Amino acid sequence: MSYEGVPGVIETVEAHGETTLVVDPARLVEACTHLRDREGFNFLSDISAADYLGWGAAGVAGYIGDASGRDLNAPMTQGLQALPAAKRTRFALNYHLLAVSGSPRRVRVQAWVEDGEPVASVIGVWPTADWHEREAWDMMGIPFTGHPNLKRILLDDDWEGHPLRKDYPLGGEPVRFSEAE
């Protein structure tokens, strides 16, 4: 299927049996509205955020599985066999859309943003984006402008940082395992 008329599309990628529309973050709401109203994508199933900090630098290896899976005993990233290409920016927001009426179809809309760069909320297009955007804020720290209730959804309100970021400090809270401590 062709998505030539979708506003804000920078690139269309066909890979791994999936169509991805890379859109300009400034035109995300416009692109999503078009996909809902003119292309029939009436269901937002998920918004997933990915942190690509350091991606493409020395010491980072990549792997893409195929339909047959992979051999867990075969060397993979230990030898750095595949150096992945650098990404556009640090964070990718992936909007997984379904057309559930008529012939079922799916498409992924992808917006690339830098750390701290706000993205317009798509709650006006799909109300279910409310919780998905809150999760992306809570776990990755990606801010959404126009969101009516952008606050933590999984972690306590006083939690510091965003734990799914690659620069989040490892470690944790000290745990008492016995009364002897």
XYZ file of N, CA and C in Angstrom:
543
model
N 0.844 -1.184 0.000
C 0.000 0.000 0.000
C 0.886 1.242 0.000
N 0.449 2.265 -0.685
C 1.208 3.505 -0.789
C 0.698 4.531 0.225
N 1.645 5.216 0.863
C 1.308 6.246 1.836
C 1.883 7.589 1.395
N 1.842 7.860 0.094
C 2.436 9.077 -0.460
C 1.777 10.358 0.013
N 0.497 10.339 0.297
C -0.206 11.557 0.674
C -0.167 11.893 2.153
N 0.496 11.079 2.947
C 0.523 11.318 4.390
C 1.434 12.505 4.680
N 0.921 13.542 5.339
C 1.741 14.726 5.602
C 2.855 14.441 6.607
N 3.990 15.075 6.393
C 5.095 14.985 7.338
C 5.975 13.765 7.207
N 5.692 12.879 6.245
C 6.498 11.670 6.099
C 7.850 12.028 5.487
N 8.909 11.654 6.193
C 10.273 11.885 5.731
C 10.760 10.704 4.914
N 10.360 9.501 5.339
C 10.847 8.282 4.710
C 9.847 7.156 4.965
N 9.716 6.258 3.998
C 8.937 5.038 4.164
C 9.903 3.868 4.105
N 9.861 3.032 5.132
C 10.779 1.903 5.225
C 9.964 0.612 5.221
N 10.317 -0.284 4.300
C 9.716 -1.613 4.243
C 10.790 -2.592 4.693
N 10.626 -3.159 5.887
C 11.614 -4.101 6.404
C 10.951 -5.047 7.392
N 11.389 -6.303 7.369
C 10.940 -7.312 8.319
C 9.425 -7.513 8.270
N 8.841 -7.372 7.084
C 7.413 -7.570 6.914
C 6.553 -6.470 7.483
N 7.134 -5.294 7.667
C 6.409 -4.189 8.290
C 6.689 -2.887 7.536
N 5.681 -2.041 7.461
C 5.849 -0.717 6.870
C 6.013 0.300 7.994
N 7.062 1.098 7.899
C 7.311 2.156 8.876
C 7.311 3.491 8.168
N 6.513 4.419 8.673
C 6.490 5.780 8.155
C 7.248 6.659 9.140
N 8.422 7.128 8.732
C 9.208 8.027 9.581
C 8.671 9.428 9.327
N 8.189 10.084 10.395
C 7.563 11.396 10.238
C 8.336 12.460 10.998
N 8.196 13.684 10.530
C 8.746 14.848 11.212
C 7.972 15.014 12.526
N 8.670 15.048 13.675
C 7.948 15.163 14.953
C 7.027 16.376 15.027
N 7.374 17.452 14.337
C 6.536 18.652 14.354
C 5.202 18.424 13.634
N 5.136 17.395 12.781
C 3.906 17.121 12.024
C 3.269 15.788 12.405
N 3.639 15.276 13.572
C 3.152 13.969 14.011
C 1.632 13.925 14.114
N 1.024 14.899 14.758
C -0.434 14.901 14.938
C -1.128 14.982 13.580
N -0.605 15.804 12.694
C -1.176 15.924 11.345
C -1.102 14.590 10.602
N 0.036 13.905 10.689
C 0.196 12.610 10.022
C -0.748 11.571 10.622
N -0.855 11.549 11.942
C -1.731 10.580 12.601
C -3.201 10.842 12.292
N -3.583 12.098 12.245
C -4.966 12.441 11.894
C -5.283 11.973 10.482
N -4.368 12.191 9.558
C -4.550 11.736 8.178
C -4.689 10.213 8.128
N -3.812 9.506 8.847
C -3.861 8.046 8.840
C -5.174 7.528 9.428
N -5.703 8.198 10.429
C -6.977 7.783 11.012
C -8.140 8.092 10.072
N -8.205 9.332 9.576
C -9.367 9.786 8.815
C -9.383 9.326 7.363
N -8.222 9.274 6.726
C -8.184 8.965 5.285
C -7.701 7.557 4.966
N -6.930 6.968 5.858
C -6.375 5.632 5.583
C -7.051 4.540 6.414
N -7.895 4.935 7.386
C -8.674 3.968 8.145
C -7.973 3.329 9.331
N -6.858 3.900 9.779
C -6.171 3.347 10.945
C -6.856 3.877 12.204
N -7.845 3.111 12.659
C -8.716 3.573 13.734
C -8.339 3.031 15.111
N -7.190 2.372 15.224
C -6.803 1.800 16.508
C -5.305 1.999 16.747
N -4.981 2.688 17.832
C -3.595 2.827 18.274
C -3.359 1.716 19.293
N -2.541 0.726 18.924
C -2.344 -0.402 19.838
C -1.254 -0.146 20.850
N -0.266 0.696 20.500
C 0.848 0.897 21.416
C 1.700 2.072 20.970
N 2.369 2.683 21.931
C 3.450 3.628 21.661
C 4.651 3.083 22.413
N 5.703 2.794 21.700
C 6.905 2.299 22.369
C 8.044 3.261 22.098
N 8.825 3.497 23.125
C 9.976 4.391 23.003
C 11.250 3.560 23.098
N 12.256 3.954 22.338
C 13.554 3.271 22.368
C 14.656 4.307 22.534
N 15.635 3.988 23.358
C 16.782 4.854 23.614
C 17.987 4.296 22.868
N 18.540 5.082 21.954
C 19.677 4.651 21.149
C 20.958 5.375 21.542
N 21.104 5.688 22.815
C 22.309 6.351 23.298
C 23.534 5.492 22.966
N 24.498 6.070 22.267
C 25.717 5.361 21.927
C 25.602 4.400 20.769
N 24.446 4.320 20.149
C 24.223 3.375 19.061
C 25.132 3.716 17.883
N 25.751 2.714 17.319
C 26.631 2.916 16.173
C 28.063 3.205 16.575
N 28.327 3.368 17.861
C 29.688 3.622 18.333
C 30.433 2.298 18.473
N 31.731 2.367 18.549
C 32.537 1.164 18.723
C 32.117 0.449 19.999
N 32.075 -0.868 19.944
C 31.701 -1.653 21.116
C 30.235 -1.982 21.196
N 29.440 -1.516 20.239
C 28.015 -1.826 20.205
C 27.781 -2.744 19.021
N 27.136 -3.860 19.258
C 26.853 -4.808 18.183
C 25.348 -4.957 18.036
N 24.917 -5.328 16.857
C 23.495 -5.477 16.612
C 23.146 -6.858 16.126
N 21.891 -7.235 16.280
C 21.410 -8.516 15.810
C 19.954 -8.353 15.427
N 19.585 -8.902 14.287
C 18.192 -8.927 13.867
C 17.835 -10.366 13.583
N 16.833 -10.870 14.268
C 16.401 -12.247 14.053
C 15.609 -12.372 12.767
N 15.466 -13.592 12.301
C 14.640 -13.843 11.123
C 13.506 -14.786 11.519
N 12.734 -15.230 10.533
C 11.562 -16.048 10.828
C 11.921 -17.366 11.490
N 13.124 -17.866 11.265
C 13.523 -19.141 11.864
C 14.118 -18.962 13.252
N 14.226 -17.743 13.720
C 14.781 -17.485 15.042
C 16.288 -17.400 14.994
N 16.957 -17.812 16.072
C 18.407 -17.816 16.106
C 18.885 -18.926 17.026
N 20.107 -19.348 16.816
C 20.722 -20.380 17.632
C 21.329 -19.714 18.861
N 20.795 -20.000 20.027
C 21.281 -19.365 21.243
C 22.714 -19.739 21.570
N 23.210 -20.830 20.999
C 24.574 -21.264 21.272
C 25.584 -20.688 20.286
N 25.112 -20.048 19.234
C 26.020 -19.474 18.232
C 26.516 -18.116 18.715
N 27.775 -17.786 18.415
C 28.258 -16.459 18.808
C 27.410 -15.369 18.162
N 27.170 -14.310 18.916
C 26.364 -13.233 18.370
C 27.118 -11.937 18.540
N 26.896 -11.253 19.624
C 27.489 -9.933 19.777
C 28.852 -9.963 20.450
N 29.245 -11.102 20.981
C 30.518 -11.144 21.688
C 31.678 -10.741 20.781
N 31.599 -11.108 19.522
C 32.670 -10.776 18.574
C 32.400 -9.503 17.800
N 31.330 -8.804 18.134
C 30.952 -7.563 17.444
C 30.895 -7.774 15.933
N 30.178 -8.827 15.520
C 30.100 -9.155 14.100
C 29.396 -8.084 13.283
N 28.434 -7.400 13.841
C 27.652 -6.432 13.076
C 27.637 -5.096 13.802
N 28.258 -4.105 13.217
C 28.220 -2.759 13.788
C 26.996 -2.053 13.207
N 26.018 -1.711 14.036
C 24.792 -1.111 13.506
C 25.021 0.315 13.025
N 24.204 0.707 12.075
C 24.287 2.079 11.547
C 23.814 3.056 12.623
N 24.376 4.242 12.598
C 23.981 5.284 13.548
C 22.511 5.650 13.333
N 21.847 6.045 14.391
C 20.439 6.427 14.319
C 20.307 7.937 14.121
N 19.095 8.366 13.762
C 18.842 9.786 13.490
C 19.072 10.660 14.714
N 18.519 10.262 15.843
C 18.650 10.983 17.107
C 18.669 9.942 18.227
N 18.623 10.415 19.445
C 18.721 9.483 20.577
C 17.478 8.632 20.776
N 16.296 9.223 20.699
C 15.075 8.492 21.008
C 14.212 8.293 19.773
N 13.585 7.120 19.706
C 12.589 6.832 18.680
C 11.270 6.557 19.380
N 10.219 7.201 18.913
C 8.858 6.910 19.365
C 8.172 6.150 18.251
N 7.653 4.977 18.571
C 7.009 4.123 17.579
C 5.536 3.984 17.914
N 4.694 4.411 16.996
C 3.243 4.346 17.152
C 2.755 3.186 16.282
N 2.194 2.151 16.904
C 1.735 0.964 16.191
C 0.235 1.102 15.934
N -0.115 1.232 14.664
C -1.500 1.497 14.275
C -2.104 0.297 13.563
N -3.397 0.098 13.799
C -4.140 -0.970 13.135
C -5.391 -0.398 12.489
N -5.716 -0.947 11.328
C -7.010 -0.685 10.697
C -7.824 -1.946 10.937
N -8.773 -1.878 11.845
C -9.527 -3.071 12.209
C -10.833 -3.200 11.433
N -11.220 -2.171 10.707
C -12.418 -2.236 9.876
C -12.006 -2.620 8.463
N -12.874 -3.353 7.801
C -12.546 -3.769 6.437
C -11.421 -4.796 6.450
N -10.473 -4.638 5.540
C -9.345 -5.570 5.519
C -8.313 -5.110 6.551
N -7.963 -5.958 7.504
C -7.026 -5.559 8.565
C -5.650 -5.198 7.991
N -5.121 -4.080 8.460
C -3.795 -3.616 8.054
C -3.097 -3.051 9.263
N -1.770 -2.960 9.174
C -1.000 -2.345 10.252
C 0.108 -1.495 9.660
N 0.486 -0.473 10.417
C 1.593 0.394 10.011
C 2.222 0.942 11.291
N 3.504 1.225 11.195
C 4.198 1.844 12.325
C 4.572 3.256 11.915
N 4.259 4.208 12.777
C 4.660 5.604 12.587
C 5.797 5.851 13.566
N 6.886 6.381 13.058
C 8.077 6.575 13.884
C 8.496 8.036 13.863
N 8.726 8.579 15.056
C 9.222 9.953 15.197
C 10.505 9.903 16.016
N 11.540 10.579 15.527
C 12.839 10.609 16.196
C 12.992 11.945 16.912
N 13.383 11.905 18.202
C 13.531 13.125 18.995
C 14.821 13.082 19.807
N 15.305 14.259 20.137
C 16.479 14.386 20.994
C 16.040 14.399 22.459
N 16.992 14.278 23.342
C 16.718 14.317 24.774
C 16.101 15.666 25.145
N 14.939 15.631 25.791
C 14.255 16.838 26.226
C 13.381 17.489 25.167
N 13.436 17.024 23.929
C 12.617 17.605 22.859
C 11.165 17.156 23.030
N 10.245 18.098 23.180
C 8.844 17.703 23.374
C 8.198 17.233 22.072
N 7.224 16.354 22.240
C 6.448 15.814 21.127
C 4.990 16.146 21.402
N 4.253 16.525 20.378
C 2.839 16.834 20.553
C 2.061 15.559 20.867
N 1.151 15.649 21.803
C 0.325 14.519 22.191
C -0.663 14.163 21.082
N -0.929 12.873 20.908
C -1.920 12.424 19.924
C -3.213 11.964 20.602
N -3.443 12.428 21.835
C -4.669 12.059 22.544
C -5.903 12.531 21.779
N -5.816 13.666 21.105
C -6.943 14.152 20.316
C -7.260 13.263 19.128
N -6.306 12.472 18.696
C -6.519 11.545 17.579
C -6.998 10.200 18.106
N -6.283 9.657 19.076
C -6.643 8.392 19.720
C -6.585 8.603 21.234
N -7.724 8.634 21.924
C -7.721 8.862 23.375
C -6.879 7.847 24.160
N -6.727 6.644 23.642
C -5.933 5.637 24.346
C -4.457 6.009 24.452
N -4.038 7.012 23.707
C -2.646 7.471 23.784
C -2.320 8.023 25.164
N -3.334 8.358 25.937
C -3.128 8.916 27.274
C -2.153 8.070 28.086
N -2.446 6.819 28.277
C -1.605 5.962 29.121
C -0.289 5.628 28.444
N -0.299 5.450 27.136
C 0.936 5.133 26.418
C 1.937 6.290 26.521
N 1.455 7.512 26.379
C 2.340 8.679 26.484
C 2.837 8.856 27.916
N 1.979 8.591 28.873
C 2.418 8.682 30.272
C 3.509 7.659 30.571
N 3.388 6.482 30.001
C 4.426 5.465 30.194
C 5.740 5.897 29.550
N 5.693 6.455 28.342
C 6.910 6.937 27.674
C 7.552 8.068 28.478
N 6.737 8.907 29.101
C 7.271 9.969 29.959
C 7.901 9.369 31.215
N 7.179 8.476 31.857
C 7.615 7.894 33.116
C 8.913 7.099 32.959
N 8.986 6.255 31.969
C 10.127 5.354 31.842
C 11.295 5.931 31.036
N 11.008 6.838 30.073
C 12.057 7.371 29.203
C 12.282 8.869 29.340
N 11.319 9.569 29.911
C 11.476 11.010 30.077
C 11.194 11.813 28.821
N 10.401 11.284 27.921
C 10.043 12.011 26.702
C 8.806 12.853 27.005
N 8.924 14.195 26.927
C 7.779 15.057 27.270
C 6.788 15.183 26.110
N 5.508 15.261 26.444
C 4.443 15.409 25.445
C 3.696 16.707 25.713
N 3.694 17.618 24.745
C 2.965 18.867 24.888
C 1.487 18.619 24.597
N 0.643 19.297 25.339
C -0.793 19.158 25.142
C -1.393 17.957 25.844
N -0.594 17.221 26.585
C -1.132 16.080 27.333
C -1.843 16.613 28.573
N -3.076 16.188 28.836
C -3.840 16.767 29.948
C -3.397 16.318 31.340
N -2.615 15.236 31.439
C -2.277 14.709 32.761
C -0.927 13.980 32.704
N 0.102 14.679 32.270
C 1.408 14.036 32.098
C 2.102 13.908 33.449
N 1.858 12.775 34.085
C 2.522 12.471 35.348
C 2.841 10.983 35.351
N 3.619 10.569 36.317
C 4.047 9.173 36.380
C 2.852 8.232 36.453
N 3.017 7.077 35.802
C 1.945 6.091 35.784
C 2.388 4.770 36.407
N 3.689 4.459 36.352
C 4.199 3.199 36.884
C 5.027 3.371 38.156
N 5.686 4.503 38.291
C 6.575 4.736 39.423
C 5.969 5.764 40.378
N 6.521 5.809 41.582
C 6.063 6.798 42.560
C 6.321 8.211 42.040
N 5.483 9.147 42.470
C 5.602 10.537 42.023
C 6.946 11.156 42.352
N 7.580 10.722 43.437
C 8.860 11.314 43.838
C 10.074 10.554 43.289
N 9.851 9.627 42.363
C 10.954 8.859 41.770
C 11.854 9.789 40.967
N 13.149 9.614 41.102
C 14.095 10.445 40.358
C 14.595 9.695 39.134
N 14.523 10.353 37.989
C 15.039 9.767 36.755
C 14.016 8.926 36.025
N 14.484 8.334 34.935
C 13.637 7.538 34.055
C 14.363 6.222 33.788
N 13.928 5.124 34.392
C 14.720 3.904 34.471
C 14.970 3.140 33.177
N 14.275 3.405 32.090
C 14.571 2.685 30.854
C 15.575 3.408 29.961
N 16.067 4.546 30.406
C 17.121 5.234 29.657
C 18.433 4.480 29.818
N 19.242 4.505 28.784
C 20.519 3.802 28.861
C 21.507 4.485 29.791
N 21.294 5.735 30.127
C 22.207 6.413 31.051
C 21.676 6.414 32.486
N 20.606 5.673 32.757
C 20.078 5.569 34.120
C 21.075 4.777 34.955
N 21.413 5.252 36.145
C 22.426 4.555 36.939
C 21.967 3.163 37.367
N 22.850 2.203 37.187
C 22.552 0.842 37.637
C 22.792 0.745 39.130
N 22.183 -0.183 39.726
C 22.306 -0.331 41.176
C 20.921 -0.398 41.756
N 20.756 0.123 42.902
C 19.424 0.089 43.473
C 19.433 0.394 44.941
N 18.342 0.084 45.540
C 18.154 0.320 46.962
C 18.829 -0.801 47.745
N 19.491 -0.484 48.831
C 20.025 -1.560 49.664
C 18.871 -2.355 50.273
N 19.037 -3.670 50.305
C 17.982 -4.549 50.798
C 18.504 -5.289 52.021
N 17.699 -5.305 53.069
C 18.054 -6.076 54.272
C 17.499 -7.473 54.127
N 18.406 -8.438 54.199
C 17.976 -9.829 54.047
C 17.789 -10.540 55.382
N 18.326 -9.931 56.466
C 18.148 -10.578 57.766
C 18.168 -9.502 58.847
N 17.798 -9.891 60.011
C 17.804 -8.975 61.133
C 19.210 -8.744 61.671
N 20.202 -9.545 61.203
C 21.561 -9.455 61.699
C 22.261 -8.191 61.215
N 21.753 -7.536 60.181
C 22.438 -6.362 59.616
C 22.213 -5.108 60.418
